[in-house]
Coordinates of C-alpha atoms in Angstrom, one line a residue:
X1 CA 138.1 207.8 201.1
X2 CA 139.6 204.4 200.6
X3 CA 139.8 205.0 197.2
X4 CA 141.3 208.1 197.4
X5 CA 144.0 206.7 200.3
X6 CA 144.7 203.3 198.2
X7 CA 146.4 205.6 195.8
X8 CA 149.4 206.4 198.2
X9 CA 149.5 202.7 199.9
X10 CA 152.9 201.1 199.0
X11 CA 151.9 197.7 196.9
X12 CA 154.1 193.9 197.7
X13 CA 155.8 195.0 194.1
X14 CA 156.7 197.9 194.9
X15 CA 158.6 197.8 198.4
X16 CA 162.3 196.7 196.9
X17 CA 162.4 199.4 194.2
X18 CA 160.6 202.0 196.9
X19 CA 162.9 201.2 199.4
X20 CA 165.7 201.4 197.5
X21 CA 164.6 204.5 196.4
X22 CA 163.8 206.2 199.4
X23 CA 166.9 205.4 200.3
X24 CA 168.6 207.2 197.7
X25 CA 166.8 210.2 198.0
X26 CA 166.7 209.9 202.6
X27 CA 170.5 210.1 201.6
X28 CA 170.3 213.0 199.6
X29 CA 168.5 215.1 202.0
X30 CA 170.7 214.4 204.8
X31 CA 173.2 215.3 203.0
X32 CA 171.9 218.5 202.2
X33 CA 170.7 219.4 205.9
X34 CA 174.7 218.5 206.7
X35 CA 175.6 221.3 204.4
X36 CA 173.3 223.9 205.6
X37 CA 172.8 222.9 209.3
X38 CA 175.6 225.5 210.5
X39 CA 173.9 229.0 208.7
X40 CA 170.1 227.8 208.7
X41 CA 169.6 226.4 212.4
X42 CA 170.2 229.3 213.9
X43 CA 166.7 231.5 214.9
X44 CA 166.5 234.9 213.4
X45 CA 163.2 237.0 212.8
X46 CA 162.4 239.3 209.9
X47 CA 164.7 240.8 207.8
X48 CA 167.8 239.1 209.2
X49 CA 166.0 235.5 208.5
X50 CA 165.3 236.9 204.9
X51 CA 169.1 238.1 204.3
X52 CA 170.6 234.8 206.0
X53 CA 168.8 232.6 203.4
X54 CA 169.5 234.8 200.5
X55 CA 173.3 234.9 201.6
X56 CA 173.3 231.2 202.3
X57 CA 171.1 229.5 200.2
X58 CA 172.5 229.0 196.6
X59 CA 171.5 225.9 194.5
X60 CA 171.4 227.4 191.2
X61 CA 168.4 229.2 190.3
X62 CA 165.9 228.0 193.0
X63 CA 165.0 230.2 195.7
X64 CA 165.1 229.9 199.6
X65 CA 160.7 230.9 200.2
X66 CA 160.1 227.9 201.1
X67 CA 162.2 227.6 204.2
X68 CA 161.3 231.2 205.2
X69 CA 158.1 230.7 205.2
X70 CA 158.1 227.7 207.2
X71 CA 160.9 229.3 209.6
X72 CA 158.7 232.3 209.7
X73 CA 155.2 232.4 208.0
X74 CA 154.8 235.2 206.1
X75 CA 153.6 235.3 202.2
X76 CA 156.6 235.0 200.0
X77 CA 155.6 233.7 196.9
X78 CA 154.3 235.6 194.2
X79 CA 150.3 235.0 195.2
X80 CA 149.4 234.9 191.1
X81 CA 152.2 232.3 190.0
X82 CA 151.8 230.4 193.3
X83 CA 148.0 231.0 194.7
X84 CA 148.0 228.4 197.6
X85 CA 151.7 227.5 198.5
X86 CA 152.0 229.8 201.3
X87 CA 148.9 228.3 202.7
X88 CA 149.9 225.0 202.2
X89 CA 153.4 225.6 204.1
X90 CA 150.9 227.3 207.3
X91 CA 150.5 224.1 208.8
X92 CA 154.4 223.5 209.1
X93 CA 154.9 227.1 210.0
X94 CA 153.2 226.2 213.1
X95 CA 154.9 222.9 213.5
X96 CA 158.3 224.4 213.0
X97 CA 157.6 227.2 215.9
X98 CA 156.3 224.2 218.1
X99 CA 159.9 222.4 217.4
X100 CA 161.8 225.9 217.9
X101 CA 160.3 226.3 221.5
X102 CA 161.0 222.1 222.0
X103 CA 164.6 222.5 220.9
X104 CA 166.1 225.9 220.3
X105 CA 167.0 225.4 217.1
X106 CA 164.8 226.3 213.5
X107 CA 163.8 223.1 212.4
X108 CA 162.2 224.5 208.9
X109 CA 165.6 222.4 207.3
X110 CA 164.5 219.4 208.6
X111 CA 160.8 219.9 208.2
X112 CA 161.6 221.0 204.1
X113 CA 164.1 217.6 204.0
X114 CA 160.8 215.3 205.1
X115 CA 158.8 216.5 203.1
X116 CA 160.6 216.7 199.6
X117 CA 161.5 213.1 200.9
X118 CA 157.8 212.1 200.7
X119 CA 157.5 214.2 197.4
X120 CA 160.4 212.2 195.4
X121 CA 159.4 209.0 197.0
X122 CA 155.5 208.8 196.0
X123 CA 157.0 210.9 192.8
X124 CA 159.2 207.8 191.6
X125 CA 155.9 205.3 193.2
X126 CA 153.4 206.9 190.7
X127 CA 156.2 206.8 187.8
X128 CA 156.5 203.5 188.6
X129 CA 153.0 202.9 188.5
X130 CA 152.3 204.6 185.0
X131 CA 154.6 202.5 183.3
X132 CA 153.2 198.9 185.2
X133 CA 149.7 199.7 185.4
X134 CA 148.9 202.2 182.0
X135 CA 151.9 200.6 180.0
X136 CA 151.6 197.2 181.2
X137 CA 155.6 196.7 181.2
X138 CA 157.4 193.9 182.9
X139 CA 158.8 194.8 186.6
X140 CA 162.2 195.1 185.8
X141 CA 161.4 197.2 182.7
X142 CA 159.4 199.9 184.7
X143 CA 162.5 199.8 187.5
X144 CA 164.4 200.5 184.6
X145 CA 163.0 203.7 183.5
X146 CA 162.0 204.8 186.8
X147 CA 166.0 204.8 187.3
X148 CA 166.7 206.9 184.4
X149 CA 164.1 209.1 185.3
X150 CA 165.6 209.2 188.9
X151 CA 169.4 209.6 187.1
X152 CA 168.4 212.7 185.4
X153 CA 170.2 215.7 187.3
X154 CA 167.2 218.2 188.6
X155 CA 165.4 215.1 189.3
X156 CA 168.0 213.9 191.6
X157 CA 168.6 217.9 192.6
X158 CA 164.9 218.1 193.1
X159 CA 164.5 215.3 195.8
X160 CA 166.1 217.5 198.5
X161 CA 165.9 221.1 197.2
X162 CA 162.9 222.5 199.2
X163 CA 161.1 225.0 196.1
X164 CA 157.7 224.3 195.1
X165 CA 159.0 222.2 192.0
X166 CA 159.2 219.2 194.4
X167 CA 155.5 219.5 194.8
X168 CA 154.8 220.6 191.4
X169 CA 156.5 216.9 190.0
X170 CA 154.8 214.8 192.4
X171 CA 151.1 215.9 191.6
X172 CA 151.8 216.4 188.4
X173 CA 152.9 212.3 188.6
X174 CA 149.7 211.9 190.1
X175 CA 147.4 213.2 187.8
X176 CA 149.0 211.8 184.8
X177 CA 149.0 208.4 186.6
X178 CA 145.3 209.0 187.0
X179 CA 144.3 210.1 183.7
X180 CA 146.2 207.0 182.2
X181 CA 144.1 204.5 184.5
X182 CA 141.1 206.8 183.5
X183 CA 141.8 206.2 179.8
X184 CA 142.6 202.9 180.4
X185 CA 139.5 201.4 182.2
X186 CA 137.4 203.3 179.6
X187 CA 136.2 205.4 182.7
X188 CA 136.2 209.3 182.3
X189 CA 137.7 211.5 184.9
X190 CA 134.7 212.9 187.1
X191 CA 134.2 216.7 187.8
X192 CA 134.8 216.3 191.3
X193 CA 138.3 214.8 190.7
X194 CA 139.2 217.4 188.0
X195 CA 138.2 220.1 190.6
X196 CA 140.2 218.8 193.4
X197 CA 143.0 218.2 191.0
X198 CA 142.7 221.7 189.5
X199 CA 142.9 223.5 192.5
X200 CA 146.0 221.3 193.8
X201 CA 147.8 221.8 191.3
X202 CA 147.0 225.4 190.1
X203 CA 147.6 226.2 194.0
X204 CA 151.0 224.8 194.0
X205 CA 152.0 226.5 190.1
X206 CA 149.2 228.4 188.0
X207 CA 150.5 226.8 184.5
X208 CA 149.5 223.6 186.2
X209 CA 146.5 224.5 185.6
X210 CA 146.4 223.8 181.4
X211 CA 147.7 220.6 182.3
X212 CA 144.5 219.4 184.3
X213 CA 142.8 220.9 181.7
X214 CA 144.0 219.1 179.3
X215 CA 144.2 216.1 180.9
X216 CA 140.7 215.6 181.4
X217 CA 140.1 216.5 178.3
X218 CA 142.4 214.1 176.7
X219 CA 140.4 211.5 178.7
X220 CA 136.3 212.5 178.7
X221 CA 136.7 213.7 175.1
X222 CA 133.2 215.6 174.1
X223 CA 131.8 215.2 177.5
X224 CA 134.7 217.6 178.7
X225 CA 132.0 220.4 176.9
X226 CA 129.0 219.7 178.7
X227 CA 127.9 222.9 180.8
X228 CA 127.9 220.8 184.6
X229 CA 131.9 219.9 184.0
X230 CA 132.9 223.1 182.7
X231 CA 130.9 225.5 185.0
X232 CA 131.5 223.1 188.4
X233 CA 135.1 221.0 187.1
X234 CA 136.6 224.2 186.0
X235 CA 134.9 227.8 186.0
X236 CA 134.2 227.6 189.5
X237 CA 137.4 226.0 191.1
X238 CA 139.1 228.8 189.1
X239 CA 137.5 231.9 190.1
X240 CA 137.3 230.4 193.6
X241 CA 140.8 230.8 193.5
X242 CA 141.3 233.8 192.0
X243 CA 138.9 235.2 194.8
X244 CA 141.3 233.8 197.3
X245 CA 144.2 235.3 195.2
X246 CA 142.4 238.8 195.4
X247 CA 142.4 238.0 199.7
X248 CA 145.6 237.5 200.1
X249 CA 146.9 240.0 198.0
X250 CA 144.8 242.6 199.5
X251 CA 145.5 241.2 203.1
X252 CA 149.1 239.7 202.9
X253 CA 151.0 241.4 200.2
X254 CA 149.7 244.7 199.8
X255 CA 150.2 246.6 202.9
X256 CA 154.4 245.7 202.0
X257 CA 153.9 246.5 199.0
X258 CA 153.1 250.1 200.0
X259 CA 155.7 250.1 202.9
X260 CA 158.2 249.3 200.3
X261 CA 157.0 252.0 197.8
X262 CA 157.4 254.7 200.2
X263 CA 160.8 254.3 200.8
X264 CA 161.2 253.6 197.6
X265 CA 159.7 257.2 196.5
X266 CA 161.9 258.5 199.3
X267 CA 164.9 256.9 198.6
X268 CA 164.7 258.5 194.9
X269 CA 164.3 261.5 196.5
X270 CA 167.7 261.5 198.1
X271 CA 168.6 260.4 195.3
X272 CA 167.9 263.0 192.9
X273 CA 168.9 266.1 195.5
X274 CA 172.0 264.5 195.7
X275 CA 172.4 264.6 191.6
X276 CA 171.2 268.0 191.3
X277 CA 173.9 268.9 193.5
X278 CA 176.5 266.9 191.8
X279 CA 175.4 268.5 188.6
X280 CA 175.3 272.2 189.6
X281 CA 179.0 271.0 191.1
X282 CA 179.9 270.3 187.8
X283 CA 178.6 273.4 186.3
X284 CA 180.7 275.7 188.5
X285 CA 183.8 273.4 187.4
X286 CA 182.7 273.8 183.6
X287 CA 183.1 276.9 183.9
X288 CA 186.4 277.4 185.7
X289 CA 187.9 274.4 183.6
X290 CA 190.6 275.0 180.2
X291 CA 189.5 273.0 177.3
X292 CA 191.1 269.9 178.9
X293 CA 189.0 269.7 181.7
X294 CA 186.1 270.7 180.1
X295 CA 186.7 267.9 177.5
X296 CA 186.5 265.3 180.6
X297 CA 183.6 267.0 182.3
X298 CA 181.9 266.1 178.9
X299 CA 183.2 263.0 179.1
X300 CA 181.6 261.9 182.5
X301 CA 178.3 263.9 181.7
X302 CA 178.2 261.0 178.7
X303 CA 179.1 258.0 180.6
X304 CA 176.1 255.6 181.1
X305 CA 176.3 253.1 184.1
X306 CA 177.1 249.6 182.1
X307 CA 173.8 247.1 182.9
X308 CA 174.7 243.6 183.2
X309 CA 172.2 241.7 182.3
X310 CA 171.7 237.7 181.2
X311 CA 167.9 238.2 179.7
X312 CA 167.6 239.2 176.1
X313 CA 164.8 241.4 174.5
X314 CA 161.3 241.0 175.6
X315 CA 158.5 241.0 173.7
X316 CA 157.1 244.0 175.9
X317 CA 158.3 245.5 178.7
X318 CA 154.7 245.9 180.3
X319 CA 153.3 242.9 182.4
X320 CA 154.0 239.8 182.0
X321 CA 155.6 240.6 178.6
X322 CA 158.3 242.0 180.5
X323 CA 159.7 238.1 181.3
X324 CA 159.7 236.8 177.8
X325 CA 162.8 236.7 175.5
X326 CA 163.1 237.0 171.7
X327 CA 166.4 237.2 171.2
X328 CA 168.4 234.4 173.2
X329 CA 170.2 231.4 171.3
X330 CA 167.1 228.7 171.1
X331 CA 169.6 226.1 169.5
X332 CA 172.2 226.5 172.4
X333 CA 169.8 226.5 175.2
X334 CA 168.1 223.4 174.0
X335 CA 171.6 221.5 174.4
X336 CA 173.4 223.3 176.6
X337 CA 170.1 223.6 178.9
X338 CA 166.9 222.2 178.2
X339 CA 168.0 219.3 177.2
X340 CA 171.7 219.4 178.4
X341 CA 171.9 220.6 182.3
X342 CA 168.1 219.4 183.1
X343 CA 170.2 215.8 182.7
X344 CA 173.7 216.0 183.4
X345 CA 175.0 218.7 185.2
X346 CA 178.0 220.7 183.9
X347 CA 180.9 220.5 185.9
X348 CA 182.1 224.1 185.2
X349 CA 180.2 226.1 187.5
X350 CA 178.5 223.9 189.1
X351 CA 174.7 224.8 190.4
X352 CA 175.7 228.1 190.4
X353 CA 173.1 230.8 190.0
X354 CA 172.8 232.5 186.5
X355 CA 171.5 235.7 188.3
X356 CA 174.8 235.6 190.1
X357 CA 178.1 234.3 188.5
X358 CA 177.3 231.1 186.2
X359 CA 177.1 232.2 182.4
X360 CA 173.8 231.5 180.2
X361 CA 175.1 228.9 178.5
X362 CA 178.1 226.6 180.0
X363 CA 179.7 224.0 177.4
X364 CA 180.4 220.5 178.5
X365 CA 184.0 219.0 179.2
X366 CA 183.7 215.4 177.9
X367 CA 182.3 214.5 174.4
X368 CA 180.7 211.7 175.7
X369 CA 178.2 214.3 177.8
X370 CA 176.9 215.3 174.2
X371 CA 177.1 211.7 172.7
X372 CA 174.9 210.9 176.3
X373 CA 172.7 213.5 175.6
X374 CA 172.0 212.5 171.7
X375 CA 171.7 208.9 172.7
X376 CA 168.8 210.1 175.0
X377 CA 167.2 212.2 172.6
X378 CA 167.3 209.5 169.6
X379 CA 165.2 206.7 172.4
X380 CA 162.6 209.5 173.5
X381 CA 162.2 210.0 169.7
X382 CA 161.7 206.5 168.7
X383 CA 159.3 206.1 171.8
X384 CA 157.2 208.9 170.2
X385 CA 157.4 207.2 167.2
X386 CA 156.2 203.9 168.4
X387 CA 153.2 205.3 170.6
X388 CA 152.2 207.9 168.1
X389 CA 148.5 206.4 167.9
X390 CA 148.3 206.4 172.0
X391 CA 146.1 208.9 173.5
X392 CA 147.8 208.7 176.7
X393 CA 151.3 209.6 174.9
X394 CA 149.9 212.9 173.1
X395 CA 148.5 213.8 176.5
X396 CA 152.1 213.7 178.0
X397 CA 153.2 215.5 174.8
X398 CA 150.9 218.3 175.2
X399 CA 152.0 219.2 178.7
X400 CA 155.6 219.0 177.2
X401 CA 154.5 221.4 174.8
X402 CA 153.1 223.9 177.0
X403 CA 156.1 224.0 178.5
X404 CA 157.9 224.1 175.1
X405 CA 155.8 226.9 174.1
X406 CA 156.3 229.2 177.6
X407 CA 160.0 228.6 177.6
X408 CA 161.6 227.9 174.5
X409 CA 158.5 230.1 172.3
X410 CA 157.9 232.8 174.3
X411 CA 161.3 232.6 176.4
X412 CA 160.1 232.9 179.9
X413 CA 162.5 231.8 182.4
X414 CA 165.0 230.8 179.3
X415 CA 168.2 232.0 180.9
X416 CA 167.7 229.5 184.2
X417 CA 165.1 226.8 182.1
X418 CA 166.8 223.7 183.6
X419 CA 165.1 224.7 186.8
X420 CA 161.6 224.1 185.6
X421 CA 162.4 220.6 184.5
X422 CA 160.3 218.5 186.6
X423 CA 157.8 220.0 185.4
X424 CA 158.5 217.9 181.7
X425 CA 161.3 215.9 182.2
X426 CA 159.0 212.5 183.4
X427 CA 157.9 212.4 180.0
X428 CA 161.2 211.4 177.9
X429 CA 160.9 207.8 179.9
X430 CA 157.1 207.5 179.2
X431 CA 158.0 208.0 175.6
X432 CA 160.2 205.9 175.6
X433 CA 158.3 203.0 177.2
X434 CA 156.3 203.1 174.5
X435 CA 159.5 201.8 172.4
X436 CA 160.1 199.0 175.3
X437 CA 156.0 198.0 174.5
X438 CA 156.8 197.7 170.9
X439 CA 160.4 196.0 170.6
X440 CA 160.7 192.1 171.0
X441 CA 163.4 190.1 170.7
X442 CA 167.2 191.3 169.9
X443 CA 165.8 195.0 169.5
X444 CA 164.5 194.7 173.0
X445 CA 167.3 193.7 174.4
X446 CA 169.5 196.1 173.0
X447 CA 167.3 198.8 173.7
X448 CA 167.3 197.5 177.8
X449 CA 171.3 197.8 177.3
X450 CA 171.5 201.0 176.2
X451 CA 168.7 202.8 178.9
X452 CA 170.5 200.7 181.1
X453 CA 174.0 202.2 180.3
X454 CA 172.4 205.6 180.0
X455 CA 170.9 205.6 183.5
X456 CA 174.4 204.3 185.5
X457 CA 176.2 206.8 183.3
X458 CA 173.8 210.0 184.5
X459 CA 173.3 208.2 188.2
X460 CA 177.0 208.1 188.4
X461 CA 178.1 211.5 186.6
X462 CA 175.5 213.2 188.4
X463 CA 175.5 211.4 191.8
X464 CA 179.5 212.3 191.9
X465 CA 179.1 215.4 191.3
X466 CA 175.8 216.3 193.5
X467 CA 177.9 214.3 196.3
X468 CA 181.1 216.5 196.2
X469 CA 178.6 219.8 196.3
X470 CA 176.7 218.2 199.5
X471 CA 179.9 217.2 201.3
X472 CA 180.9 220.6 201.3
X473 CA 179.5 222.9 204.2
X474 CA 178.8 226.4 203.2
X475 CA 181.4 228.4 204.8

């Protein structure tokens, strides 16, 4: 247990650059509960908690489960993607309706602000940590990148918007952090680890799961294969939570579901006697109509209803196939988006919600975003370059590419991707510490100059623009 607690105790090195980092983001969050106090303190039940998050709560793509569930448990989240989140938030469910009786208020804004708090604070500590105790940088160059990382724009958004992503970033941290010690020391990652690990993870966001998977992979090598690990450090945690999946579906989410589809069948009822009618309508007109009015009675009988829509062609339209995307711009959405609003926020249309009013793809004002943008891509780059024999480094690389290979290949999520960039974005200043390990002298420096420049110009661009969206109180 000491072992296991040491992890998350706060080191002499590390209080100056963790206090000044929980500063940051304790601002952040206050800020946010300032903008949202006036709509979300207020206690409603049911639907009309539902509709007054949806109607208030719009930071672009991310969704507003979270605080319902803690305002008022109920299962939310899509059980398959996200297996053990609304278990996880049952605790503070009950702490929230404890501080609702104490105060009169919902306090799941406040509860959501402390604990993304604690999630981007032990997120930047185990950053931190991966580049001082698996790199072996100096101090001030692992403050240095664990500011850049902390510059990029839904890293800083992430801190103090309450979805799962939060979460998601920090154990992902972790495990990374661990596997690097692992590999390291020479040690391999036990079963028991990898289990508690899996499960954590996977809970939180089922592609987590490849990641752990790969991680101790990357780490026990051949020993991954032997029959104890894989039957008790990965078949077993995984149908144990697919069992639990199978429970709450059955017990949680089903018995809506079929609520739902009732009125659903019954609403397309209505829906088609009232068409019949408007069609045999039209039939007595036809008939009574000159050539002119028969002409637009054909007219509206070929009229489709326009579908506005910002997902391109899926692969399928069956399952899951139904949420991948062939035919969306790859080369635009890795600059505009990937690579482009992931790091510096576009002014025009500011967080807004794709599924709403913000276009696809927004260009930026400024040149210098792009010439930002390239500078950043040419150091993460020449950091792969430098630590392309490191084991540790193709690990991190491999969980960039299963992201690569969901979003970019097979185009899920592609029209919002910037939102699932914690998920990756941690490993363009791990790549390029690996340049900082290898560079001496003049080289050095100038490569300290430039990440230097490049983390005040993103903490500034984005910090500006985050503060003039958080000073505003949703009207």
């Amino acid at each position: 247990m000491k072992r296991i607690t040491g992890f998350f105790r706060i080191r002499p090195e590390e209080r100056w650059p963790g206090t000044i980092a929980l500063l940051a983001v304790l601002t952040l969050n206050a800020l946010f509960v300032y903008r949202m106090a006036g709509k979300l303190l207020p206690i409603y039940r049911g639907k009309e908690l539902t509709s007054n998050l949806l109607d208030n709560f719009h930071v672009s793509g991310f969704d507003p489960i979270t605080l319902i569930t803690i305002s008022s448990w109920m299962h939310g989240y899509n059980v398959f993607r996200h297996p053990l989140l609304a278990l996880f938030m049952y605790p503070f469910a009950l702490l929230n309706s404890a501080c609702e009786a104490l105060f009169g208020v919902n306090c799941a804004l406040f509860i959501a602000a402390a604990m993304m708090a604690a999630c981007a604070f032990y997120s930047f500590i185990f950053i931190r940590r991966i580049f001082r105790d698996v790199l072996r940088l100096p101090a001030a160059d692992a403050n240095l990148l664990s500011a850049l990382f902390f510059s990029f724009g839904y890293v800083m958004l992430i801190t103090f918007v309450s979805d799962h992503f939060g979460f998601s970033m920090a154990l992902l941290l972790f495990a990374l952090y661990t596997a690097g010690r692992r590999m390291r020391g020479g040690r391999l990652l036990p079963t028991w680890q990898t289990a508690l690990l899996l499960i954590a993870a996977t809970g939180i966001t089922t592609t987590n799961s490849v990641k752990i998977v790969l991680a101790q992979l990357s780490v026990n090598r051949r020993r991954f294969f032997s029959p104890r690990n894989l039957l008790l450090g990965i078949a077993v945690p995984a149908a144990a939570l697919w069992m639990v999946c199978q429970y709450q579906y059955r017990t949680f989410i089903m018995p809506g579901e079929k609520v739902r589809y009732a009125a659903n069948m019954k609403k397309r009822a209505a829906e088609a006697e009232k068409k019949a009618e408007k069609e045999k309508e039209l039939k007595i007109a036809y008939a009574q109509a000159d050539s002119a009015g028969r002409a637009r009675i054909d007219s509206l009988r070929s009229r489709k209803p326009a579908v506005r829509t910002k997902m391109g062609r899926p692969i399928s339209k069956k399952g899951f196939m139904l949420w991948t995307d062939v035919t969306t711009s790859r080369t635009r959405t890795i600059t505009e988006n990937f690579f482009g609003e992931s790091i510096q926020l576009h002014r025009s249309h500011l967080l807004g919600d794709v599924l709403l009013s913000r276009p696809m793809f927004v260009a930026y004002d400024w040149t210098a975003n792009y010439i930002a943008e390239a500078l950043l891509v040419f150091l993460f780059l020449a950091g792969i370059w430098c630590g392309r024999r490191s084991r540790f480094l193709w690990l991190a690389l491999s969980w960039m590419a299963c992201d690569l290979a969901l979003h970019i290949g097979l185009g899920f999520g592609i029209n919002e991707v910037y939102i699932m960039s914690p998920h990756w974005l941690f490993i363009i200043p791990v790549a390029i510490a690996f340049a900082f390990r290898q560079a001496s002298g003049r080289p050095l420096l100038a490569l300290r100059v430039l990440t230097a420049a490049l983390a005040a110009f993103f903490l500034l661009y984005n910090g500006t623009l985050l503060a003039g969206f958080l000073l505003t109180p949703v009207s």
